[in-house]
């Protein structure tokens, strides 16, 4: 089972602009959701209350972009 929401990398647009990896100039990315845990919430077992982010991982060099969900 893949940790990514799609098994094939795809082009991504953010605010109408094509996402490009700043390291290798690639235009294909895997995506996944990640939780932004805080020490306080984790201490009280409230990790579910933390915000989430969408991560786009470059299919070539694996550079990761993080975007807060709206």
mmCIF file of C-alpha atoms in Angstrom:
data_model
loop_
_atom_site.group_PDB
_atom_site.id
_atom_site.type_symbol
_atom_site.label_atom_id
_atom_site.label_comp_id
_atom_site.label_asym_id
_atom_site.label_seq_id
_atom_site.Cartn_x
_atom_site.Cartn_y
_atom_site.Cartn_z
ATOM 1 C CA UNK A 1 0.000 0.000 0.000
ATOM 2 C CA UNK A 2 1.332 3.416 -0.949
ATOM 3 C CA UNK A 3 1.620 6.288 1.530
ATOM 4 C CA UNK A 4 0.613 8.622 -1.295
ATOM 5 C CA UNK A 5 -2.986 9.331 -2.284
ATOM 6 C CA UNK A 6 -2.203 8.490 -5.929
ATOM 7 C CA UNK A 7 0.301 5.912 -7.154
ATOM 8 C CA UNK A 8 1.197 7.913 -10.268
ATOM 9 C CA UNK A 9 2.798 11.367 -9.935
ATOM 10 C CA UNK A 10 0.842 14.227 -11.503
ATOM 11 C CA UNK A 11 1.303 17.922 -12.324
ATOM 12 C CA UNK A 12 0.033 20.255 -9.573
ATOM 13 C CA UNK A 13 -1.312 23.798 -9.738
ATOM 14 C CA UNK A 14 -1.314 26.147 -6.749
ATOM 15 C CA UNK A 15 -3.328 29.367 -7.135
ATOM 16 C CA UNK A 16 -3.368 28.842 -10.910
ATOM 17 C CA UNK A 17 0.410 28.408 -11.207
ATOM 18 C CA UNK A 18 2.202 25.224 -12.200
ATOM 19 C CA UNK A 19 4.232 23.791 -9.303
ATOM 20 C CA UNK A 20 7.914 23.304 -10.201
ATOM 21 C CA UNK A 21 10.519 21.683 -7.987
ATOM 22 C CA UNK A 22 13.188 24.273 -7.079
ATOM 23 C CA UNK A 23 15.845 21.552 -6.860
ATOM 24 C CA UNK A 24 15.459 19.576 -10.100
ATOM 25 C CA UNK A 25 12.828 21.572 -12.083
ATOM 26 C CA UNK A 26 10.509 18.524 -12.213
ATOM 27 C CA UNK A 27 6.751 19.077 -12.704
ATOM 28 C CA UNK A 28 5.373 15.747 -11.412
ATOM 29 C CA UNK A 29 4.438 15.173 -7.760
ATOM 30 C CA UNK A 30 2.935 12.613 -5.445
ATOM 31 C CA UNK A 31 0.489 13.974 -2.874
ATOM 32 C CA UNK A 32 -0.442 13.087 0.680
ATOM 33 C CA UNK A 33 -1.978 14.665 3.750
ATOM 34 C CA UNK A 34 0.094 15.175 6.905
ATOM 35 C CA UNK A 35 -0.872 16.272 10.376
ATOM 36 C CA UNK A 36 0.930 19.238 11.942
ATOM 37 C CA UNK A 37 1.355 17.945 15.478
ATOM 38 C CA UNK A 38 2.113 20.224 18.397
ATOM 39 C CA UNK A 39 3.840 19.185 21.614
ATOM 40 C CA UNK A 40 0.940 20.346 23.780
ATOM 41 C CA UNK A 41 -1.738 18.479 21.829
ATOM 42 C CA UNK A 42 0.429 15.344 21.739
ATOM 43 C CA UNK A 43 1.015 15.533 25.500
ATOM 44 C CA UNK A 44 -2.747 15.540 26.114
ATOM 45 C CA UNK A 45 -3.453 12.930 23.371
ATOM 46 C CA UNK A 46 -5.299 15.528 21.298
ATOM 47 C CA UNK A 47 -3.357 15.066 18.051
ATOM 48 C CA UNK A 48 -6.670 14.765 16.179
ATOM 49 C CA UNK A 49 -7.292 18.459 16.919
ATOM 50 C CA UNK A 50 -4.168 19.649 15.093
ATOM 51 C CA UNK A 51 -4.306 21.219 11.636
ATOM 52 C CA UNK A 52 -3.453 19.212 8.528
ATOM 53 C CA UNK A 53 -1.318 20.059 5.528
ATOM 54 C CA UNK A 54 -1.194 18.801 1.964
ATOM 55 C CA UNK A 55 2.273 17.634 0.931
ATOM 56 C CA UNK A 56 3.494 17.382 -2.641
ATOM 57 C CA UNK A 57 6.587 15.214 -3.074
ATOM 58 C CA UNK A 58 8.729 15.609 -6.178
ATOM 59 C CA UNK A 59 8.742 12.324 -8.091
ATOM 60 C CA UNK A 60 12.387 12.860 -9.087
ATOM 61 C CA UNK A 61 14.399 14.237 -6.143
ATOM 62 C CA UNK A 62 11.761 13.814 -3.349
ATOM 63 C CA UNK A 63 11.760 17.481 -2.300
ATOM 64 C CA UNK A 64 8.616 18.112 -0.220
ATOM 65 C CA UNK A 65 6.252 21.090 -0.451
ATOM 66 C CA UNK A 66 3.869 21.698 2.498
ATOM 67 C CA UNK A 67 0.633 23.660 2.102
ATOM 68 C CA UNK A 68 -1.887 24.349 4.855
ATOM 69 C CA UNK A 69 -5.358 23.217 3.928
ATOM 70 C CA UNK A 70 -7.873 26.023 3.538
#
